[in-house]
Amino acid sequence: MSEGSGRVLKPLPNVVKAEGAEPIFKAGDEVTISVRFPVGHYRVPTYIRGKRGRVEAVIEPPAINNEDEGFGRNAGVKRHYYRIAIPLTELWPKYAGSKNDGLRIEVFETWLERN
Amino acid sequence: MNTHDDDHGHAAATAQDDPPPGYYEIMETAVRELLVEKEVIGGGEIRQMLEVMDTRTPALGSKIVARAWVDPEFRARLLANGRATLEELGIDFFEDTQLIVLENTDKVHNVIVCTLCSCYPREILGLPPDWYKLKPYRARAVKEPRAVLAEFGTVIPDGVEIRVSDSTAIVRYLVLPQRPEGTENFSEEELASLVTRDAMIGVVRANTPEKKEKSR
């Protein structure tokens, strides 16, 4: 895409961004996955709800909420997904393997709470 | 195009003793026929997509892995942005998904799963194996990955961190296995022959040259 141009442009100052265009969280942020049980099809498995993790990366580009998309609503504000790291010992208190073992999972912004 | 099919347990059945279609099979047929009848999609489009899927096989993934082993610049770009790099190679992505390539090292072993259904890097590896779609693998991969890997014959030392990537929404994963020792003089094509589908899911390592000889 920008390969070969050899130059990265500096963003103009004071450009007002649309809602959701800028990620709310950044790599390293400590977060908790929301505990909610809405009716419908949700892409957040129950085993991670209420668990604490860390933002490993912001996933670009921003995306529409695919939980809305599942019901045919495919327009509106876009937000980011984040690659979240959760230790397996946080998910499963009796986890027998190494304490360094971990899960990585993408979670939509609306499901994350700042610790 | 996630397929929530449920085809385990009767692979050997003949046409005569096919069991009656299950609930989901009937629903899939009904929805498909309605979509065609209402002209939302054409029957030909489904057939064409199946044809495309049939051309995507682990052989494509093996070539990508082998290239990453011999070309450090390609590897760096693949790890930085999997989708954009593969699109440059002419591999189109028919789903609106990103691709994260996970590099196995001496310190980290990656394995992929989709606990909710059967998300899989279909653009590169084609259709997932049946066990990948079944509940025992999906439930256990995130809960006791070391036991699951051991059942595949892959014993990961305690000092090596296991990272399980659960593909749930818009990200797909491809594991970049470690290049086996004793392959310094191998051509890219020879290297590709050591990379199996399961190695790119992360449940086994890439074959060593000796192991490949044995399996012949």
mmCIF file of C-alpha atoms in Angstrom:
data_model
loop_
_atom_site.group_PDB
_atom_site.id
_atom_site.type_symbol
_atom_site.label_atom_id
_atom_site.label_comp_id
_atom_site.label_asym_id
_atom_site.label_seq_id
_atom_site.Cartn_x
_atom_site.Cartn_y
_atom_site.Cartn_z
ATOM 1 C CA MET A 1 0.000 0.000 0.000
ATOM 2 C CA SER A 2 2.382 2.722 1.190
ATOM 3 C CA GLU A 3 5.284 0.451 0.173
ATOM 4 C CA GLY A 4 7.646 2.109 -2.238
ATOM 5 C CA SER A 5 6.584 5.655 -1.479
ATOM 6 C CA GLY A 6 9.492 5.795 0.972
ATOM 7 C CA ARG A 7 7.889 8.535 3.026
ATOM 8 C CA VAL A 8 5.331 8.524 5.797
ATOM 9 C CA LEU A 9 3.046 11.548 5.887
ATOM 10 C CA LYS A 10 2.550 13.347 9.165
ATOM 11 C CA PRO A 11 -1.139 13.670 10.133
ATOM 12 C CA LEU A 12 -2.611 17.192 9.958
ATOM 13 C CA PRO A 13 -3.338 18.714 13.366
ATOM 14 C CA ASN A 14 -6.864 19.274 14.725
ATOM 15 C CA VAL A 15 -8.740 16.880 12.463
ATOM 16 C CA VAL A 16 -11.914 15.905 14.325
ATOM 17 C CA LYS A 17 -12.414 12.149 14.049
ATOM 18 C CA ALA A 18 -15.720 10.313 13.763
ATOM 19 C CA GLU A 19 -16.898 8.382 16.800
ATOM 20 C CA GLY A 20 -15.137 5.038 17.016
ATOM 21 C CA ALA A 21 -12.391 5.996 14.537
ATOM 22 C CA GLU A 22 -9.763 6.176 17.267
ATOM 23 C CA PRO A 23 -9.216 3.136 19.460
ATOM 24 C CA ILE A 24 -10.185 3.741 23.103
ATOM 25 C CA PHE A 25 -7.652 1.236 24.428
ATOM 26 C CA LYS A 26 -3.971 0.819 23.605
ATOM 27 C CA ALA A 27 -1.480 -2.022 23.883
ATOM 28 C CA GLY A 28 -0.625 -2.689 27.518
ATOM 29 C CA ASP A 29 -3.962 -1.523 28.969
ATOM 30 C CA GLU A 30 -5.420 -3.766 31.671
ATOM 31 C CA VAL A 31 -9.049 -4.655 30.988
ATOM 32 C CA THR A 32 -11.926 -6.848 32.160
ATOM 33 C CA ILE A 33 -14.324 -8.552 29.753
ATOM 34 C CA SER A 34 -17.909 -7.429 30.481
ATOM 35 C CA VAL A 35 -20.305 -9.795 32.184
ATOM 36 C CA ARG A 36 -23.496 -9.491 30.176
ATOM 37 C CA PHE A 37 -25.872 -12.078 28.840
ATOM 38 C CA PRO A 38 -27.904 -10.395 26.110
ATOM 39 C CA VAL A 39 -30.362 -12.391 24.054
ATOM 40 C CA GLY A 40 -29.044 -13.241 20.608
ATOM 41 C CA HIS A 41 -25.853 -14.308 18.895
ATOM 42 C CA TYR A 42 -22.718 -12.958 20.582
ATOM 43 C CA ARG A 43 -19.139 -13.415 19.509
ATOM 44 C CA VAL A 44 -17.807 -13.247 23.071
ATOM 45 C CA PRO A 45 -17.616 -16.746 24.518
ATOM 46 C CA THR A 46 -18.968 -17.028 28.062
ATOM 47 C CA TYR A 47 -15.735 -18.522 29.394
ATOM 48 C CA ILE A 48 -13.935 -15.175 29.095
ATOM 49 C CA ARG A 49 -16.696 -12.954 30.532
ATOM 50 C CA GLY A 50 -15.638 -11.339 33.801
ATOM 51 C CA LYS A 51 -11.998 -12.340 33.279
ATOM 52 C CA ARG A 52 -9.112 -9.893 33.446
ATOM 53 C CA GLY A 53 -6.653 -9.516 30.625
ATOM 54 C CA ARG A 54 -4.292 -7.164 28.874
ATOM 55 C CA VAL A 55 -4.552 -5.481 25.485
ATOM 56 C CA GLU A 56 -1.794 -6.985 23.339
ATOM 57 C CA ALA A 57 -2.627 -5.106 20.142
ATOM 58 C CA VAL A 58 -5.248 -2.955 18.478
ATOM 59 C CA ILE A 59 -6.629 -4.744 15.426
ATOM 60 C CA GLU A 60 -6.902 -2.472 12.409
ATOM 61 C CA PRO A 61 -8.959 -1.414 10.584
ATOM 62 C CA PRO A 62 -12.019 -0.559 12.706
ATOM 63 C CA ALA A 63 -14.973 -2.842 11.971
ATOM 64 C CA ILE A 64 -18.732 -2.789 12.262
ATOM 65 C CA ASN A 65 -20.146 -4.669 15.218
ATOM 66 C CA ASN A 66 -20.615 -8.146 13.791
ATOM 67 C CA GLU A 67 -23.130 -8.946 16.505
ATOM 68 C CA ASP A 68 -25.402 -6.304 14.914
ATOM 69 C CA GLU A 69 -24.429 -7.574 11.493
ATOM 70 C CA GLY A 70 -25.719 -10.995 12.532
ATOM 71 C CA PHE A 71 -29.186 -9.410 12.610
ATOM 72 C CA GLY A 72 -28.819 -7.686 9.253
ATOM 73 C CA ARG A 73 -27.727 -4.289 10.601
ATOM 74 C CA ASN A 74 -24.537 -3.663 8.693
ATOM 75 C CA ALA A 75 -24.094 0.093 8.869
ATOM 76 C CA GLY A 76 -23.257 2.619 11.538
ATOM 77 C CA VAL A 77 -20.322 3.499 13.763
ATOM 78 C CA LYS A 78 -17.246 1.311 13.440
ATOM 79 C CA ARG A 79 -15.106 0.420 16.426
ATOM 80 C CA HIS A 80 -11.967 -1.560 17.021
ATOM 81 C CA TYR A 81 -11.346 -5.140 17.943
ATOM 82 C CA TYR A 82 -8.476 -5.770 20.330
ATOM 83 C CA ARG A 83 -6.205 -8.767 20.663
ATOM 84 C CA ILE A 84 -6.561 -9.567 24.358
ATOM 85 C CA ALA A 85 -4.112 -11.727 26.333
ATOM 86 C CA ILE A 86 -5.572 -13.668 29.267
ATOM 87 C CA PRO A 87 -3.461 -16.077 31.374
ATOM 88 C CA LEU A 88 -4.903 -19.611 31.427
ATOM 89 C CA THR A 89 -4.576 -19.528 35.221
ATOM 90 C CA GLU A 90 -6.998 -16.557 35.199
ATOM 91 C CA LEU A 91 -9.517 -18.515 33.109
ATOM 92 C CA TRP A 92 -9.125 -21.799 34.961
ATOM 93 C CA PRO A 93 -7.976 -21.422 38.584
ATOM 94 C CA LYS A 94 -7.000 -25.110 38.695
ATOM 95 C CA TYR A 95 -4.968 -24.917 35.469
ATOM 96 C CA ALA A 96 -2.150 -27.437 35.795
ATOM 97 C CA GLY A 97 0.235 -26.258 33.039
ATOM 98 C CA SER A 98 2.801 -23.465 33.071
ATOM 99 C CA LYS A 99 1.637 -20.163 34.573
ATOM 100 C CA ASN A 100 2.966 -18.487 31.424
ATOM 101 C CA ASP A 101 0.448 -20.280 29.201
ATOM 102 C CA GLY A 102 -2.160 -17.926 27.842
ATOM 103 C CA LEU A 103 -5.136 -17.285 25.625
ATOM 104 C CA ARG A 104 -5.273 -14.710 22.844
ATOM 105 C CA ILE A 105 -8.696 -13.643 21.625
ATOM 106 C CA GLU A 106 -10.175 -10.735 19.694
ATOM 107 C CA VAL A 107 -12.833 -8.764 21.585
ATOM 108 C CA PHE A 108 -14.923 -5.860 20.304
ATOM 109 C CA GLU A 109 -14.505 -2.522 22.093
ATOM 110 C CA THR A 110 -18.026 -2.526 23.569
ATOM 111 C CA TRP A 111 -17.189 -5.617 25.651
ATOM 112 C CA LEU A 112 -14.104 -4.193 27.374
ATOM 113 C CA GLU A 113 -13.945 -2.330 30.689
ATOM 114 C CA ARG A 114 -10.851 -0.521 31.893
ATOM 115 C CA ASN A 115 -9.442 -1.897 35.156
ATOM 116 C CA MET B 1 -19.187 -18.888 5.084
ATOM 117 C CA ASN B 2 -19.049 -20.827 8.295
ATOM 118 C CA THR B 3 -20.376 -24.329 7.926
ATOM 119 C CA HIS B 4 -21.989 -25.620 11.055
ATOM 120 C CA ASP B 5 -22.271 -29.071 9.651
ATOM 121 C CA ASP B 6 -22.524 -32.083 11.823
ATOM 122 C CA ASP B 7 -21.129 -34.935 9.799
ATOM 123 C CA HIS B 8 -19.287 -37.006 12.359
ATOM 124 C CA GLY B 9 -19.769 -40.662 12.916
ATOM 125 C CA HIS B 10 -21.276 -41.858 9.659
ATOM 126 C CA ALA B 11 -18.541 -41.394 7.097
ATOM 127 C CA ALA B 12 -18.773 -45.021 5.967
ATOM 128 C CA ALA B 13 -22.518 -44.949 5.381
ATOM 129 C CA THR B 14 -23.726 -45.723 1.870
ATOM 130 C CA ALA B 15 -26.393 -43.810 -0.032
ATOM 131 C CA GLN B 16 -29.036 -46.387 0.894
ATOM 132 C CA ASP B 17 -28.615 -46.160 4.644
ATOM 133 C CA ASP B 18 -28.206 -42.392 4.979
ATOM 134 C CA PRO B 19 -29.995 -41.305 8.128
ATOM 135 C CA PRO B 20 -32.800 -38.762 7.710
ATOM 136 C CA PRO B 21 -31.457 -35.178 7.579
ATOM 137 C CA GLY B 22 -31.022 -33.494 10.948
ATOM 138 C CA TYR B 23 -32.479 -30.197 12.134
ATOM 139 C CA TYR B 24 -29.574 -28.022 10.947
ATOM 140 C CA GLU B 25 -29.284 -29.781 7.610
ATOM 141 C CA ILE B 26 -32.968 -29.153 6.908
ATOM 142 C CA MET B 27 -32.602 -25.510 7.992
ATOM 143 C CA GLU B 28 -29.545 -25.026 5.751
ATOM 144 C CA THR B 29 -31.338 -26.514 2.750
ATOM 145 C CA ALA B 30 -34.446 -24.393 3.412
ATOM 146 C CA VAL B 31 -32.471 -21.142 3.746
ATOM 147 C CA ARG B 32 -30.376 -21.910 0.666
ATOM 148 C CA GLU B 33 -33.423 -22.714 -1.438
ATOM 149 C CA LEU B 34 -35.216 -19.588 -0.230
ATOM 150 C CA LEU B 35 -32.207 -17.382 -1.053
ATOM 151 C CA VAL B 36 -32.061 -18.827 -4.564
ATOM 152 C CA GLU B 37 -35.849 -18.627 -5.009
ATOM 153 C CA LYS B 38 -35.896 -14.953 -3.925
ATOM 154 C CA GLU B 39 -32.917 -14.325 -6.249
ATOM 155 C CA VAL B 40 -30.680 -13.044 -3.439
ATOM 156 C CA ILE B 41 -28.033 -15.430 -4.733
ATOM 157 C CA GLY B 42 -27.892 -17.750 -7.719
ATOM 158 C CA GLY B 43 -27.398 -21.487 -7.436
ATOM 159 C CA GLY B 44 -24.329 -21.053 -9.636
ATOM 160 C CA GLU B 45 -22.696 -18.765 -7.098
ATOM 161 C CA ILE B 46 -22.768 -21.458 -4.434
ATOM 162 C CA ARG B 47 -21.303 -24.006 -6.827
ATOM 163 C CA GLN B 48 -18.602 -21.560 -7.900
ATOM 164 C CA MET B 49 -17.655 -20.820 -4.297
ATOM 165 C CA LEU B 50 -17.361 -24.539 -3.606
ATOM 166 C CA GLU B 51 -15.055 -24.765 -6.606
ATOM 167 C CA VAL B 52 -12.888 -21.961 -5.219
ATOM 168 C CA MET B 53 -12.797 -23.646 -1.795
ATOM 169 C CA ASP B 54 -11.627 -26.876 -3.429
ATOM 170 C CA THR B 55 -8.587 -25.079 -4.846
ATOM 171 C CA ARG B 56 -7.485 -23.818 -1.422
ATOM 172 C CA THR B 57 -5.587 -26.626 0.254
ATOM 173 C CA PRO B 58 -2.798 -26.915 2.842
ATOM 174 C CA ALA B 59 -0.321 -27.052 -0.078
ATOM 175 C CA LEU B 60 -0.834 -23.307 -0.444
ATOM 176 C CA GLY B 61 -0.061 -22.733 3.242
ATOM 177 C CA SER B 62 3.039 -24.945 2.999
ATOM 178 C CA LYS B 63 4.436 -22.764 0.216
ATOM 179 C CA ILE B 64 3.888 -19.639 2.305
ATOM 180 C CA VAL B 65 5.617 -21.168 5.329
ATOM 181 C CA ALA B 66 8.581 -22.389 3.258
ATOM 182 C CA ARG B 67 8.978 -18.950 1.739
ATOM 183 C CA ALA B 68 8.925 -17.351 5.198
ATOM 184 C CA TRP B 69 11.688 -19.749 6.268
ATOM 185 C CA VAL B 70 14.016 -18.777 3.430
ATOM 186 C CA ASP B 71 13.152 -15.087 3.029
ATOM 187 C CA PRO B 72 13.506 -13.008 6.243
ATOM 188 C CA GLU B 73 12.037 -9.878 4.678
ATOM 189 C CA PHE B 74 8.940 -11.785 3.549
ATOM 190 C CA ARG B 75 8.635 -13.321 7.008
ATOM 191 C CA ALA B 76 8.802 -9.910 8.689
ATOM 192 C CA ARG B 77 6.071 -8.544 6.426
ATOM 193 C CA LEU B 78 3.922 -11.649 6.869
ATOM 194 C CA LEU B 79 4.114 -11.299 10.651
ATOM 195 C CA ALA B 80 3.381 -7.563 10.478
ATOM 196 C CA ASN B 81 0.306 -7.866 8.228
ATOM 197 C CA GLY B 82 -0.684 -11.341 7.091
ATOM 198 C CA ARG B 83 -3.580 -10.370 4.896
ATOM 199 C CA ALA B 84 -1.941 -7.499 3.000
ATOM 200 C CA THR B 85 1.191 -9.569 2.348
ATOM 201 C CA LEU B 86 -0.724 -12.568 1.032
ATOM 202 C CA GLU B 87 -2.969 -10.362 -1.094
ATOM 203 C CA GLU B 88 0.199 -9.141 -2.793
ATOM 204 C CA LEU B 89 0.887 -12.786 -3.656
ATOM 205 C CA GLY B 90 -2.512 -12.896 -5.358
ATOM 206 C CA ILE B 91 -4.383 -14.745 -2.602
ATOM 207 C CA ASP B 92 -7.781 -13.064 -2.341
ATOM 208 C CA PHE B 93 -9.687 -13.039 0.939
ATOM 209 C CA PHE B 94 -13.349 -13.797 0.399
ATOM 210 C CA GLU B 95 -14.281 -13.039 3.996
ATOM 211 C CA ASP B 96 -14.014 -9.648 5.678
ATOM 212 C CA THR B 97 -11.360 -10.938 8.047
ATOM 213 C CA GLN B 98 -7.809 -10.127 9.067
ATOM 214 C CA LEU B 99 -5.026 -12.724 9.193
ATOM 215 C CA ILE B 100 -2.540 -12.876 12.042
ATOM 216 C CA VAL B 101 0.443 -15.147 11.432
ATOM 217 C CA LEU B 102 1.751 -16.629 14.693
ATOM 218 C CA GLU B 103 5.437 -17.489 14.796
ATOM 219 C CA ASN B 104 6.558 -20.478 16.846
ATOM 220 C CA THR B 105 9.936 -20.040 18.526
ATOM 221 C CA ASP B 106 12.092 -21.789 21.136
ATOM 222 C CA LYS B 107 10.065 -19.937 23.771
ATOM 223 C CA VAL B 108 6.513 -19.862 22.393
ATOM 224 C CA HIS B 109 4.288 -22.525 20.844
ATOM 225 C CA ASN B 110 1.076 -21.325 19.179
ATOM 226 C CA VAL B 111 -2.059 -23.330 18.539
ATOM 227 C CA ILE B 112 -5.362 -22.162 17.053
ATOM 228 C CA VAL B 113 -8.989 -23.001 17.767
ATOM 229 C CA CYS B 114 -12.470 -21.556 17.261
ATOM 230 C CA THR B 115 -14.450 -22.283 20.425
ATOM 231 C CA LEU B 116 -17.691 -20.788 19.050
ATOM 232 C CA CYS B 117 -17.844 -22.585 15.697
ATOM 233 C CA SER B 118 -15.254 -23.378 13.020
ATOM 234 C CA CYS B 119 -13.441 -20.132 12.045
ATOM 235 C CA TYR B 120 -10.353 -21.216 10.130
ATOM 236 C CA PRO B 121 -7.921 -19.683 7.615
ATOM 237 C CA ARG B 122 -9.968 -21.098 4.727
ATOM 238 C CA GLU B 123 -8.427 -18.776 2.152
ATOM 239 C CA ILE B 124 -5.090 -20.492 2.740
ATOM 240 C CA LEU B 125 -5.802 -23.993 4.069
ATOM 241 C CA GLY B 126 -9.242 -24.745 2.602
ATOM 242 C CA LEU B 127 -11.800 -26.544 4.755
ATOM 243 C CA PRO B 128 -10.909 -27.453 8.346
ATOM 244 C CA PRO B 129 -10.514 -31.075 9.428
ATOM 245 C CA ASP B 130 -13.546 -32.624 11.165
ATOM 246 C CA TRP B 131 -11.884 -32.789 14.585
ATOM 247 C CA TYR B 132 -11.297 -29.018 14.447
ATOM 248 C CA LYS B 133 -15.074 -28.470 14.227
ATOM 249 C CA LEU B 134 -16.059 -30.927 16.952
ATOM 250 C CA LYS B 135 -16.713 -29.916 20.541
ATOM 251 C CA PRO B 136 -14.022 -31.978 22.301
ATOM 252 C CA TYR B 137 -11.207 -30.120 20.509
ATOM 253 C CA ARG B 138 -12.937 -26.726 20.750
ATOM 254 C CA ALA B 139 -13.604 -27.037 24.466
ATOM 255 C CA ARG B 140 -10.355 -28.651 25.517
ATOM 256 C CA ALA B 141 -7.882 -26.632 23.420
ATOM 257 C CA VAL B 142 -8.456 -23.559 25.601
ATOM 258 C CA LYS B 143 -8.719 -25.468 28.865
ATOM 259 C CA GLU B 144 -5.954 -28.067 28.746
ATOM 260 C CA PRO B 145 -3.887 -27.350 25.624
ATOM 261 C CA ARG B 146 -0.897 -29.340 26.843
ATOM 262 C CA ALA B 147 -2.977 -32.510 27.220
ATOM 263 C CA VAL B 148 -4.578 -31.958 23.799
ATOM 264 C CA LEU B 149 -1.195 -31.417 22.134
ATOM 265 C CA ALA B 150 0.196 -34.529 23.842
ATOM 266 C CA GLU B 151 -2.640 -36.537 22.302
ATOM 267 C CA PHE B 152 -1.428 -35.307 18.910
ATOM 268 C CA GLY B 153 2.032 -36.557 19.911
ATOM 269 C CA THR B 154 3.363 -33.071 20.615
ATOM 270 C CA VAL B 155 4.965 -32.686 24.021
ATOM 271 C CA ILE B 156 5.790 -29.081 24.839
ATOM 272 C CA PRO B 157 8.416 -28.548 27.561
ATOM 273 C CA ASP B 158 7.206 -26.625 30.634
ATOM 274 C CA GLY B 159 9.631 -23.805 29.891
ATOM 275 C CA VAL B 160 7.900 -23.100 26.577
ATOM 276 C CA GLU B 161 4.863 -20.821 26.757
ATOM 277 C CA ILE B 162 1.717 -22.058 25.057
ATOM 278 C CA ARG B 163 -0.452 -19.461 23.371
ATOM 279 C CA VAL B 164 -3.909 -20.555 22.325
ATOM 280 C CA SER B 165 -5.502 -18.160 19.842
ATOM 281 C CA ASP B 166 -9.301 -18.405 19.879
ATOM 282 C CA SER B 167 -10.665 -17.153 16.565
ATOM 283 C CA THR B 168 -14.071 -15.716 17.357
ATOM 284 C CA ALA B 169 -14.948 -12.778 15.145
ATOM 285 C CA ILE B 170 -12.888 -11.060 12.461
ATOM 286 C CA VAL B 171 -9.420 -12.544 12.881
ATOM 287 C CA ARG B 172 -8.105 -15.771 11.382
ATOM 288 C CA TYR B 173 -4.771 -17.303 12.308
ATOM 289 C CA LEU B 174 -2.022 -19.268 10.624
ATOM 290 C CA VAL B 175 0.751 -20.838 12.674
ATOM 291 C CA LEU B 176 4.258 -20.423 11.274
ATOM 292 C CA PRO B 177 6.018 -23.542 12.580
ATOM 293 C CA GLN B 178 9.726 -23.636 13.387
ATOM 294 C CA ARG B 179 12.043 -24.693 10.587
ATOM 295 C CA PRO B 180 13.336 -28.179 11.433
ATOM 296 C CA GLU B 181 17.029 -28.749 11.992
ATOM 297 C CA GLY B 182 19.010 -30.457 9.267
ATOM 298 C CA THR B 183 17.274 -28.566 6.463
ATOM 299 C CA GLU B 184 19.957 -25.953 5.803
ATOM 300 C CA ASN B 185 20.521 -27.154 2.236
ATOM 301 C CA PHE B 186 16.868 -27.745 1.406
ATOM 302 C CA SER B 187 15.197 -25.956 -1.490
ATOM 303 C CA GLU B 188 12.010 -23.991 -0.896
ATOM 304 C CA GLU B 189 10.042 -26.819 -2.499
ATOM 305 C CA GLU B 190 11.668 -29.465 -0.286
ATOM 306 C CA LEU B 191 10.948 -27.329 2.776
ATOM 307 C CA ALA B 192 7.298 -26.989 1.800
ATOM 308 C CA SER B 193 6.968 -30.787 1.744
ATOM 309 C CA LEU B 194 7.755 -30.844 5.499
ATOM 310 C CA VAL B 195 4.857 -28.527 6.403
ATOM 311 C CA THR B 196 1.557 -30.260 7.109
ATOM 312 C CA ARG B 197 -1.908 -28.856 7.722
ATOM 313 C CA ASP B 198 -1.728 -29.809 11.395
ATOM 314 C CA ALA B 199 1.591 -27.961 11.770
ATOM 315 C CA MET B 200 -0.108 -24.783 10.524
ATOM 316 C CA ILE B 201 -2.921 -25.293 13.068
ATOM 317 C CA GLY B 202 -0.189 -25.747 15.666
ATOM 318 C CA VAL B 203 -1.095 -29.200 16.988
ATOM 319 C CA VAL B 204 2.167 -30.685 15.676
ATOM 320 C CA ARG B 205 5.590 -29.395 14.645
ATOM 321 C CA ALA B 206 6.801 -29.365 11.057
ATOM 322 C CA ASN B 207 8.162 -32.744 10.006
ATOM 323 C CA THR B 208 11.871 -33.333 10.312
ATOM 324 C CA PRO B 209 13.541 -34.778 7.203
ATOM 325 C CA GLU B 210 13.905 -38.174 8.997
ATOM 326 C CA LYS B 211 10.251 -38.311 10.051
ATOM 327 C CA LYS B 212 9.090 -37.550 6.546
ATOM 328 C CA GLU B 213 11.245 -40.423 5.201
ATOM 329 C CA LYS B 214 9.681 -42.789 7.744
ATOM 330 C CA SER B 215 6.114 -41.881 6.888
ATOM 331 C CA ARG B 216 6.590 -42.896 3.249
#
